XYZ file of C-alpha atoms in Angstrom:
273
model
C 0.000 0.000 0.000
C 1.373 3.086 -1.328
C -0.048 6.080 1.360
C 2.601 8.991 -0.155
C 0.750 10.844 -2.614
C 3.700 11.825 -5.183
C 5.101 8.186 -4.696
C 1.453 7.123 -5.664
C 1.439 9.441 -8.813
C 4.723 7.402 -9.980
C 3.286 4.100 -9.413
C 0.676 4.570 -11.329
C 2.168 6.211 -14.300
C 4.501 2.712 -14.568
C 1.570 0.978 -13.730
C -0.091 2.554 -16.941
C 3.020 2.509 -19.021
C 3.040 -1.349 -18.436
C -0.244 -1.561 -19.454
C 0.464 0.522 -22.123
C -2.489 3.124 -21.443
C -0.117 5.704 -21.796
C 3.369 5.620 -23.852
C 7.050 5.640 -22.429
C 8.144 8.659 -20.935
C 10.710 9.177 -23.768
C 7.733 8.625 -26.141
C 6.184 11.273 -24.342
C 8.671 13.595 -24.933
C 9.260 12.860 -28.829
C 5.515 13.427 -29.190
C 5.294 16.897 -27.445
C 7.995 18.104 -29.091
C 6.645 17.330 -32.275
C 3.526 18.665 -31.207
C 5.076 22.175 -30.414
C 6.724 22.230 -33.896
C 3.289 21.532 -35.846
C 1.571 24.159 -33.693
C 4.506 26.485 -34.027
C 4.283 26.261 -37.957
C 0.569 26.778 -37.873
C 0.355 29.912 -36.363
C 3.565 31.273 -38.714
C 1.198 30.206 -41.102
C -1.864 32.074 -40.442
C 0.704 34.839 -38.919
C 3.421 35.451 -41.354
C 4.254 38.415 -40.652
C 4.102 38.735 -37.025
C 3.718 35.333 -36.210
C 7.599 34.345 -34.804
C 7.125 38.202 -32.680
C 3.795 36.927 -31.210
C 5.139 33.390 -30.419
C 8.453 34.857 -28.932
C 6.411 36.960 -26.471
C 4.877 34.142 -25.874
C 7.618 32.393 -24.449
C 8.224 35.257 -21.643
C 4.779 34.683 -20.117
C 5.067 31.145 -18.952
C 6.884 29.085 -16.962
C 9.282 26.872 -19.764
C 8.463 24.034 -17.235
C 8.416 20.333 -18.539
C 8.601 18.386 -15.394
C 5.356 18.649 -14.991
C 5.061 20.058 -11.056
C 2.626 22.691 -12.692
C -0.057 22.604 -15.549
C -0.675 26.065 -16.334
C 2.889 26.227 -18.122
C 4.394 26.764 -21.865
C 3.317 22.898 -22.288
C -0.463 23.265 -21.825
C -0.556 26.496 -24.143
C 1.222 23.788 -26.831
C -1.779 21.746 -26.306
C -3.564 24.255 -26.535
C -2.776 25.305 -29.898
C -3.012 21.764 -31.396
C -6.511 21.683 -29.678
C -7.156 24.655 -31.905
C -5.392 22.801 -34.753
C -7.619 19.830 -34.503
C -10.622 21.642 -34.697
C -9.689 23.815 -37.733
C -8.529 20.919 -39.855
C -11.261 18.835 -39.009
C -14.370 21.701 -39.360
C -15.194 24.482 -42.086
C -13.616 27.275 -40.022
C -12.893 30.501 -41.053
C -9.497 32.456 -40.788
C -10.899 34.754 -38.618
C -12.145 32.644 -36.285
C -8.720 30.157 -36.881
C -6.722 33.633 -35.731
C -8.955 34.218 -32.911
C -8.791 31.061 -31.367
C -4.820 30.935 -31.673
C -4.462 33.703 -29.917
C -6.903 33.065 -27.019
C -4.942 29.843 -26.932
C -1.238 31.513 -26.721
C -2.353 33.766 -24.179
C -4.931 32.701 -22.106
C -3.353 31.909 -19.133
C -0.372 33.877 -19.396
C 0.974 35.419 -15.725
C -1.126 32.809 -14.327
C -0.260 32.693 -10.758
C -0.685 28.478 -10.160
C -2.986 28.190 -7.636
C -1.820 31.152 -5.727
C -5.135 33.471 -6.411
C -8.550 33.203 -8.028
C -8.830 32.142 -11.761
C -10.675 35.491 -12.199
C -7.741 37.319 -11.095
C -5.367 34.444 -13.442
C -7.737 35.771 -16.907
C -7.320 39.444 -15.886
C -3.969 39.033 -15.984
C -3.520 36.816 -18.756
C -5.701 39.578 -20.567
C -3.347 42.405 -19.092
C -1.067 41.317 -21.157
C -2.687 41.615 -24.259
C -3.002 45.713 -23.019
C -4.438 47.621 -26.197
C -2.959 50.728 -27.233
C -4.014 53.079 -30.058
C -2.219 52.605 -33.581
C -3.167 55.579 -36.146
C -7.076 54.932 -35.009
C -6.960 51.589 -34.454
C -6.532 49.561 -30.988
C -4.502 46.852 -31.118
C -1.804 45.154 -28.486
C 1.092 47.131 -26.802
C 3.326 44.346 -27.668
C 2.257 44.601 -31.630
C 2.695 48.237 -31.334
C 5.791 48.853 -33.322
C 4.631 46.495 -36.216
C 1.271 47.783 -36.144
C 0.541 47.626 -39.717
C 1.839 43.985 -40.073
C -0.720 42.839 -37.479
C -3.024 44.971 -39.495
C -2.167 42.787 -42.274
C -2.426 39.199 -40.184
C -5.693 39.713 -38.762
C -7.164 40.384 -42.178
C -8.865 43.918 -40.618
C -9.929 46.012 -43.930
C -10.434 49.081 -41.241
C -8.944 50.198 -38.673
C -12.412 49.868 -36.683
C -11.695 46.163 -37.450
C -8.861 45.519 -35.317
C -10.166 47.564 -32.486
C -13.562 44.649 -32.631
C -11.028 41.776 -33.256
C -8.761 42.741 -29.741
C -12.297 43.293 -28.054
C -13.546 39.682 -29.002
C -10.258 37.965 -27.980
C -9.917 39.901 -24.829
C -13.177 38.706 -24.228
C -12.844 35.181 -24.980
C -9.980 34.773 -22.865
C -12.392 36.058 -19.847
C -14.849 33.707 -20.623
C -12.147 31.143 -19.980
C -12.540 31.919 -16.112
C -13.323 29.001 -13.921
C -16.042 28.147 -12.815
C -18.292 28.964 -15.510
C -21.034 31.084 -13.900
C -22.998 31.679 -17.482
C -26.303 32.744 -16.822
C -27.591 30.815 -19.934
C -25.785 29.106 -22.335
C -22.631 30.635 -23.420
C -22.125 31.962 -27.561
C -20.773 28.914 -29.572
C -17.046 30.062 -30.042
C -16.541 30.135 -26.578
C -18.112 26.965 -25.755
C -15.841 25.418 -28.333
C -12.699 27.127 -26.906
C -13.702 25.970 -23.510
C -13.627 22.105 -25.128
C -10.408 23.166 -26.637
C -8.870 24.280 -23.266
C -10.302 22.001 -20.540
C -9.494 18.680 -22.425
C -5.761 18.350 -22.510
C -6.513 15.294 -21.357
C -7.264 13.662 -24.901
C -3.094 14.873 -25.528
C -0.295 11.998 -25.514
C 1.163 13.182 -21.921
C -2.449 13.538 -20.415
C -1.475 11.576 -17.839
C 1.493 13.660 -17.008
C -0.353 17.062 -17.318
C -3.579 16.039 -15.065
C -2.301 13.886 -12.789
C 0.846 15.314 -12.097
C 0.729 19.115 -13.283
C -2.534 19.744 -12.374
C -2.695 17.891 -9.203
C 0.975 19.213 -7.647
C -0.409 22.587 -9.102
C -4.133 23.169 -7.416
C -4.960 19.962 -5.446
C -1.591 18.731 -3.191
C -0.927 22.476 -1.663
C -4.951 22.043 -0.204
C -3.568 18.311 1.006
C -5.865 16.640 -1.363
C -5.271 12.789 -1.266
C -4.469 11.942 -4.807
C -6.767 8.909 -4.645
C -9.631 11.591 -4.134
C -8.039 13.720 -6.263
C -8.419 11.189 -9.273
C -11.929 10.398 -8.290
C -13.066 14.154 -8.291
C -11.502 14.291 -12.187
C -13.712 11.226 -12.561
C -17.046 13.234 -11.605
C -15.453 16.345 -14.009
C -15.683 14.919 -16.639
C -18.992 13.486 -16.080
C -20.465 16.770 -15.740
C -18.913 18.116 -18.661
C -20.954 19.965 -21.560
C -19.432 19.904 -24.721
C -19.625 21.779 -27.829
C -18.183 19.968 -30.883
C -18.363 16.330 -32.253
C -14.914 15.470 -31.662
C -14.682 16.699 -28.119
C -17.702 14.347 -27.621
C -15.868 11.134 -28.987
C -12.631 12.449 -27.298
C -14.598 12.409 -23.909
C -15.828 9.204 -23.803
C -12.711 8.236 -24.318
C -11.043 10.660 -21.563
C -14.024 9.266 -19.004
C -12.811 5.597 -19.714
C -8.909 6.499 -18.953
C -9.818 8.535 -15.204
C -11.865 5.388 -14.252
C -8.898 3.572 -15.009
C -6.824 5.520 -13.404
C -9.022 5.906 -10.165
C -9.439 2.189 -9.987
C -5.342 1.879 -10.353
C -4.670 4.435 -7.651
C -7.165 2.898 -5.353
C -5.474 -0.250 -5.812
C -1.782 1.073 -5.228
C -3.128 2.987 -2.863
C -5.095 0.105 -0.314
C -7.904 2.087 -1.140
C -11.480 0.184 -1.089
């Protein structure tokens, strides 16, 4: 019986590896960091003018961890983005909405503060950093301000006005990222879908790695959270989840199956009835 809770979390990742429910660590690795060059060319692509700019600023908001003691670092933004790449090579989406959910993805939980303070006070400051600042009539972001007319350009804005609507919708998507939902009625469709996009990380290669470790060392072990609850609670989550696409509802069947399985194997490590 296995009562610490991080020597729990590495039982049951070899426990799954032998099972092979999840791949080899070194797998793991080969597959993220293809993942972060396919997600890295996409938004060049629908970027190419400031696309390398937006991606290096990026890179300063997050924590370049890979050990997986957090979630909300540089790795969950690359999954992310190929969240958002799924979804627009699988659907009729169209560039506009392609750029705006890129962006939401890069930045949405930039400066988050890992458990420290509420999630409303992690999407004001992810959106803080996306601070708009007037460029000849337009608003756009501080940190596009000295190659204002190339992110003119990338965003496809015919006006100025255009820009100023396109920062307002993305600022407000990344809000509507804020946990727990309190929508009043049913939220618009593009945010439901980024919502799927975000939330499910869980469908990636490393899921296990991300939830289970990140996520758990992250929010639940500071609160003392037994990870044997901990895995039953993610359980219940994604239970209660509403989805928006297709995909995300094959993907979650799927995602249910894998926390049952990993509940059952941590209850078992664990002496847990």
């Amino acid at each position: 019986m296995i009562t610490d809770n991080r020597q729990l979390i590495d039982a049951v990742r070899a426990a799954l590896i032998a099972d092979e429910s999840i791949p080899t660590t070194a797998l793991t690795r080969s597959q993220v960091e293809f993942e972060t060059k396919n997600v890295h060319a996409f938004v060049l692509t629908m970027f190419p003018r400031t696309g390398q700019a937006l991606l290096n600023y990026m890179d300063t908001l997050y924590l370049p961890d890979w050990d997986y003691t957090t979630y909300h670092n540089i790795r969950h933004v690359i999954s992310t983005l190929q969240g958002v790449v799924d979804y627009a090579s699988l659907y009729q989406v169209d560039p506009r909405t392609v750029r705006l959910l890129l962006l939401a993805a890069m930045f949405h939980d930039a400066n988050h503060t890992l458990g420290d303070m509420s999630d409303r006070i992690n999407t004001a400051l992810a959106v803080g950093t996306l601070k708009p600042v007037q460029y000849l009539g337009a608003m756009i972001p501080e940190c596009m301000h000295g190659i204002g007319n190339y992110w003119l350009a990338d965003i496809g804005g015919e006006r100025y006005g255009d820009a100023t609507e396109f920062l307002s919708e993305l600022m407000e998507l990344i809000l509507d990222t804020t946990f727990p939902y309190n929508d009043l009625c049913d939220p618009p469709h593009l945010v439901g879908v980024f919502r799927d996009i975000d939330r499910l990380t869980i469908y990636r290669p490393d899921w296990y790695d991300q939830i289970y470790s990140g996520l758990y060392l992250e929010q639940a072990a500071p609160k003392e959270v037994k990870f044997v609850n901990y895995c039953a609670a993610q359980v219940n989550f994604l239970l209660g989840l509403q989805v928006y696409t297709l995909l995300d509802n094959e993907r979650l069947a799927t995602a249910i199956r894998r926390a049952r399985h990993v509940l059952v194997t941590a209850q078992t490590l664990g002496g847990v009835s």
